[in-house]
Amino acid sequence: MFSGKLGIIDLSKKKVNLTQTPESLKKLYFGGRGLNSYYLYNYIKPDIDPFSPENVLIFGTGFLTGTLVPNSSRFNVSAKSPETGILGDSNCGGYFAAEMRYAGFDRLVIKGKAKKPSYLYLTDNKIEIMDARDYWGLDTTDIQQALRNDLGHVEVACCGIAGENLVRFACVRTGVKNAAGRCGLGAVMGSKHLKAIAVRGTQGIQIKYPEEMLETVEQLKDYIMNSKITSILGSVGTPLLYEVSNTLGAIRTKNSQLNAWSERLNAEEIEKHVEKMISCSSCIVHCRHRNMLGGEGPEYTAVGLLGANLGIEDPAEVIELNNVCNELGLDISSSGTILAWAFELYEKGIIDNSLTGEELCFGDFQLAKKLLHKISRREGFGNILAESTKNIARFGEKSKDYLIAVKGLPQSDPHDCRYIKAFALGIATSSRGADHLRSRPTLEIFLKLPKEVKEKIYGKGIPNDPTSYISKEKTIYFSDNIFAVIDSLGVCKFICHGFNSPHFVDYTWMKKLVHCASAWDVSEKELEEVGKRVIDIERMFNNREGISRKDDTLPKRYFDEPMPLNLSKGHHIDRKEFDKLLTRYYKLRDWTNDGQVKKERVKELEAFT
Amino acid sequence: MKYLYVYPEKCTGCRECSIACSLTKFGECNPKKAAITIVRDEFYRYEFPIVCFQCEDPVCLKFCHQNAYHVIDGIVIRDEDKCIGCRLCATLCPYNAVTSIDDEIIKCDLCNGDPKCVKYCSTGAIQYLDETKELEKRRKDMAEKFLEINKS
């Protein structure tokens, strides 16, 4: 079958129900993030506590996941986020999702709460709820190896001890470092007493037109492999972005007090610690580093947020912090942002020893490492930091001015968004809070890209100047839509048109790939509609939780403090210009001026079941 | 004569080779139903492509009761009509290069001179090369290395 099963698991009742997502619904949302968001909107009642059994946790593979389509390794984990209280969703690579499809499953919807620690064991067309008491308390590598010892070569998605202890930014992990990192979904696993999902499948994904897929993929592979960016990503991975942002003066440094940091964290330095570059399932880019310190990574996010943002410049120390986060099951983006926030608050005297129990300062590797361990075990001050951005209530209203977060989600991108205005609009409007993987139009960084190239992608009237507010709503609108589609297809953003390259997989390529896999004829326009639908239903979820225009904003520092260093010196976000940009963005989305999805559209999307 | 040569140091573990093989032979994407297998373990830090070496004195041929195996132009070919699916070849192959799954026996036939695994590999970890002395030596080194691993 090309279409796999939908497994609905009620952990409270210990019941498993196998069903199927109707084809009509798949045509609207495809899979992955799209269908996950549809189910979240329909299955989660407003105002529930994310840690209650009423929260619904979804593991959804993409429409093309596990196929020959390059980089089709992805799945999304979604639930109401305990970190933000709004839509929680995180996309992840590795080998887990492909294996889920080989076992015959497209998606798992997990409800309720198990009485005792449990894990799910998926084999061909079968789901069992198993006892996980022996695995509770294990780090993420240990549990995965233990499950392989006990069950054979399974692929595993699990939470670490951070998830067990309900750290609000605990991640879901698979393999050595692949993570559905954002929004605290590992803590949702912990709250359900679900330690892991282990899967082993032997079934294939039936392809409608095998010859056509072989031919199309051969052409696509040549096209992608011939790009310079592919070979750079494949040799040094995402850390290449560090130097680009740093030269510009846009690397978040010491909680964005500064905007540039040491060249010791450039990709060529990181590379010295790398043993081999490896891939996720079906991936032809291979951007994953197997490092010499026993783990994988670091990505650009780790280099920025566990390096520059904490005032650390030794690559080996950054890699070690990266590995620690992965073992404990902590989201690196939130970890680096929350620690830096606390460090600055301590420096400024907003919090003191009576709360922290010790002196906090930037640049102290041992301190950072110790705090990560304490957070994961909720010990001492770690128990406070584990509450993430909710600490505004404890630290005081003044602390909010120094928090680099939107809608309660610490910013993932190490890029300081005061210079490139489109980036700022992107993190302000992203459906899960301050996040760059929803809509970042990376091309804005490439200052020398011809105007025609940008206009061809985003539409007429896009100025080449990244600091201009003019028409930037179009770049975010385009990116937000197409990234939602690629997330629904289960293909990595790294080969998505407009993410790292002005080329790669655009709607035309998607149309061909969907056709050879399923025989569905969809037009470019219809694919874009899928993206718009996903963005709208995610917004509907958030509107229902009280999100409106007032929440589509930026950290105070981005508005009020000009950047101090390098090319971007003096730049900040102008409140009035930003407000106008937001208005134009809503108009393009056809949302109300208050950022609400219009009633007719809500009605339309609610009618599809 | 051309054969497959593997370079594990270049293998990233992605399995496009296996998926392309299963798609070609069975019309489905299934890395476990392929004549090439990537053995990988991210925790033990290795990726290793296992291919049929097209042995000169093949065990699969030697022990087949049905005489289903033949060497044609240097390639060890399994005759599906003669095969009764006993899986002895898969069990005895010292390189575990004969795959057995779902009542199927899958044996590499080099895709009539156009091996799909090579075509879809993005790093050159599997290559289809003319047999030269140097490559031949490499091939044998690889086989010995693998036998050593197999023993432990």
Short mmCIF file of C-alpha atoms in Angstrom, two decimals, chain A residues 387-584:
data_model
loop_
_atom_site.label_atom_id
_atom_site.label_comp_id
_atom_site.label_asym_id
_atom_site.label_seq_id
_atom_site.Cartn_x
_atom_site.Cartn_y
_atom_site.Cartn_z
CA GLU A 387 10.03 26.22 33.28
CA SER A 388 11.54 28.07 30.29
CA THR A 389 9.88 31.38 29.38
CA LYS A 390 7.19 30.91 32.01
CA ASN A 391 9.81 32.29 34.41
CA ILE A 392 8.78 35.85 33.52
CA ALA A 393 6.23 35.42 36.32
CA ARG A 394 8.97 34.45 38.78
CA PHE A 395 11.77 36.74 37.56
CA GLY A 396 9.54 39.80 37.28
CA GLU A 397 8.09 41.88 34.43
CA LYS A 398 11.47 43.60 33.84
CA SER A 399 13.00 40.24 32.92
CA LYS A 400 10.74 40.10 29.88
CA ASP A 401 12.67 42.93 28.24
CA TYR A 402 15.74 40.68 27.96
CA LEU A 403 14.03 37.52 26.78
CA ILE A 404 14.70 36.55 23.17
CA ALA A 405 11.43 34.75 22.52
CA VAL A 406 8.10 35.16 20.73
CA LYS A 407 4.84 33.67 22.01
CA GLY A 408 6.76 31.99 24.80
CA LEU A 409 9.09 30.11 22.45
CA PRO A 410 12.79 30.99 22.73
CA GLN A 411 14.19 31.95 19.34
CA SER A 412 15.78 29.03 17.53
CA ASP A 413 17.75 30.91 14.93
CA PRO A 414 21.14 32.09 16.23
CA HIS A 415 20.66 34.90 13.74
CA ASP A 416 19.94 38.30 15.28
CA CYS A 417 16.87 39.47 13.37
CA ARG A 418 17.31 43.21 13.74
CA TYR A 419 19.14 43.57 10.41
CA ILE A 420 17.18 41.40 7.96
CA LYS A 421 13.58 42.59 8.22
CA ALA A 422 12.03 39.56 6.55
CA PHE A 423 13.60 37.30 9.21
CA ALA A 424 12.00 39.49 11.88
CA LEU A 425 8.54 39.20 10.33
CA GLY A 426 9.06 35.44 10.01
CA ILE A 427 9.80 34.77 13.67
CA ALA A 428 7.02 37.16 14.74
CA THR A 429 4.36 35.30 12.78
CA SER A 430 5.55 31.67 12.83
CA SER A 431 2.85 29.32 14.09
CA ARG A 432 4.91 27.90 16.93
CA GLY A 433 6.64 31.06 18.19
CA ALA A 434 10.11 32.43 17.45
CA ASP A 435 11.29 29.96 14.92
CA HIS A 436 13.21 30.17 11.68
CA LEU A 437 12.30 26.81 10.17
CA ARG A 438 8.75 27.89 9.40
CA SER A 439 9.54 30.68 6.99
CA ARG A 440 13.14 31.84 6.96
CA PRO A 441 13.91 33.26 3.51
CA THR A 442 17.63 32.53 3.82
CA LEU A 443 18.25 34.07 0.41
CA GLU A 444 17.97 37.50 2.04
CA ILE A 445 21.42 36.83 3.51
CA PHE A 446 22.99 36.52 0.10
CA LEU A 447 23.37 40.22 -0.54
CA LYS A 448 24.69 39.76 -4.05
CA LEU A 449 21.77 37.73 -5.37
CA PRO A 450 20.33 39.58 -8.40
CA LYS A 451 17.01 41.35 -7.91
CA GLU A 452 15.47 39.34 -10.77
CA VAL A 453 16.16 36.08 -8.99
CA LYS A 454 14.34 37.26 -5.88
CA GLU A 455 11.46 38.72 -7.86
CA LYS A 456 11.05 35.46 -9.74
CA ILE A 457 10.62 33.60 -6.48
CA TYR A 458 8.72 36.04 -4.31
CA GLY A 459 6.96 38.30 -6.78
CA LYS A 460 7.43 41.78 -8.15
CA GLY A 461 8.74 44.70 -6.20
CA ILE A 462 11.12 42.94 -3.82
CA PRO A 463 14.02 45.28 -3.17
CA ASN A 464 17.47 43.71 -2.95
CA ASP A 465 18.11 45.48 0.33
CA PRO A 466 17.54 43.11 3.29
CA THR A 467 17.07 46.07 5.62
CA SER A 468 14.13 47.40 3.63
CA TYR A 469 10.60 46.68 4.87
CA ILE A 470 9.15 47.00 1.37
CA SER A 471 7.30 43.91 0.13
CA LYS A 472 8.95 41.65 2.70
CA GLU A 473 5.52 40.27 3.55
CA LYS A 474 5.75 38.51 0.17
CA THR A 475 8.97 36.70 1.01
CA ILE A 476 7.50 35.37 4.25
CA TYR A 477 4.18 34.50 2.64
CA PHE A 478 5.92 32.51 -0.07
CA SER A 479 8.34 30.75 2.29
CA ASP A 480 5.77 29.96 4.97
CA ASN A 481 3.55 28.31 2.35
CA ILE A 482 6.16 26.25 0.54
CA PHE A 483 7.88 25.10 3.75
CA ALA A 484 4.49 23.92 5.05
CA VAL A 485 4.09 21.83 1.90
CA ILE A 486 7.56 20.29 2.04
CA ASP A 487 6.99 19.52 5.76
CA SER A 488 3.78 17.76 4.77
CA LEU A 489 5.53 15.74 2.08
CA GLY A 490 8.18 14.56 4.55
CA VAL A 491 11.07 15.98 2.56
CA CYS A 492 13.89 17.93 4.21
CA LYS A 493 13.83 21.72 3.89
CA PHE A 494 17.44 21.62 2.81
CA ILE A 495 16.36 20.78 -0.70
CA CYS A 496 13.35 23.10 -0.71
CA HIS A 497 13.18 25.91 -3.22
CA GLY A 498 14.05 29.20 -1.55
CA PHE A 499 15.47 27.85 1.70
CA ASN A 500 19.19 27.63 1.06
CA SER A 501 19.11 28.00 -2.68
CA PRO A 502 17.10 29.88 -5.30
CA HIS A 503 16.73 26.51 -7.07
CA PHE A 504 15.85 23.03 -5.77
CA VAL A 505 12.45 21.44 -5.13
CA ASP A 506 9.73 23.87 -6.15
CA TYR A 507 6.02 23.19 -6.69
CA THR A 508 6.72 21.77 -10.15
CA TRP A 509 9.14 19.18 -8.78
CA MET A 510 6.69 18.38 -5.98
CA LYS A 511 3.94 17.87 -8.52
CA LYS A 512 6.07 15.32 -10.40
CA LEU A 513 7.12 13.49 -7.25
CA VAL A 514 3.56 13.27 -5.93
CA HIS A 515 2.42 11.97 -9.29
CA CYS A 516 4.90 9.14 -9.63
CA ALA A 517 4.32 8.03 -6.04
CA SER A 518 0.52 8.13 -6.00
CA ALA A 519 -0.78 8.86 -9.51
CA TRP A 520 -2.43 11.99 -8.15
CA ASP A 521 -2.53 14.91 -10.53
CA VAL A 522 -2.06 18.08 -8.57
CA SER A 523 -1.18 21.45 -9.99
CA GLU A 524 1.39 23.88 -8.64
CA LYS A 525 -1.47 26.11 -7.58
CA GLU A 526 -3.17 23.30 -5.66
CA LEU A 527 0.08 22.52 -3.88
CA GLU A 528 0.38 26.12 -2.80
CA GLU A 529 -3.20 25.91 -1.55
CA VAL A 530 -2.15 22.99 0.66
CA GLY A 531 0.50 25.22 2.21
CA LYS A 532 -1.99 28.03 2.78
CA ARG A 533 -4.44 25.59 4.33
CA VAL A 534 -1.80 24.30 6.76
CA ILE A 535 -0.84 27.84 7.80
CA ASP A 536 -4.51 28.74 8.28
CA ILE A 537 -5.45 25.72 10.37
CA GLU A 538 -2.38 26.27 12.56
CA ARG A 539 -3.45 29.88 12.99
CA MET A 540 -6.97 28.71 13.83
CA PHE A 541 -5.55 26.51 16.58
CA ASN A 542 -3.61 29.47 17.93
CA ASN A 543 -6.49 31.95 17.57
CA ARG A 544 -8.58 29.54 19.62
CA GLU A 545 -5.92 29.68 22.34
CA GLY A 546 -6.11 33.48 22.34
CA ILE A 547 -3.36 34.38 19.89
CA SER A 548 -3.92 37.57 17.90
CA ARG A 549 -2.03 40.56 16.52
CA LYS A 550 -0.69 41.55 19.95
CA ASP A 551 1.32 38.29 20.03
CA ASP A 552 2.90 38.67 16.59
CA THR A 553 5.70 40.77 17.92
CA LEU A 554 9.41 40.66 18.65
CA PRO A 555 11.76 40.71 21.61
CA LYS A 556 11.91 44.25 23.00
CA ARG A 557 15.63 44.44 22.32
CA TYR A 558 15.05 44.02 18.58
CA PHE A 559 12.94 47.18 18.54
CA ASP A 560 14.72 49.37 21.03
CA GLU A 561 18.43 48.60 20.95
CA PRO A 562 20.46 49.24 17.79
CA MET A 563 22.99 46.54 16.95
CA PRO A 564 26.46 47.48 18.17
CA LEU A 565 28.92 45.75 15.78
CA ASN A 566 30.00 45.09 12.18
CA LEU A 567 27.95 45.68 9.02
CA SER A 568 24.66 45.73 10.81
CA LYS A 569 25.76 48.35 13.34
CA GLY A 570 22.98 50.79 14.17
CA HIS A 571 20.19 48.63 12.80
CA HIS A 572 17.07 47.78 14.74
CA ILE A 573 13.41 47.15 13.98
CA ASP A 574 11.29 50.24 13.63
CA ARG A 575 8.00 49.72 15.47
CA LYS A 576 5.90 51.69 13.00
CA GLU A 577 7.41 50.07 9.93
CA PHE A 578 7.07 46.65 11.51
CA ASP A 579 3.44 47.33 12.28
CA LYS A 580 2.74 48.30 8.68
CA LEU A 581 4.58 45.22 7.46
CA LEU A 582 2.41 43.07 9.72
CA THR A 583 -0.74 44.67 8.35
CA ARG A 584 0.37 43.95 4.79
#
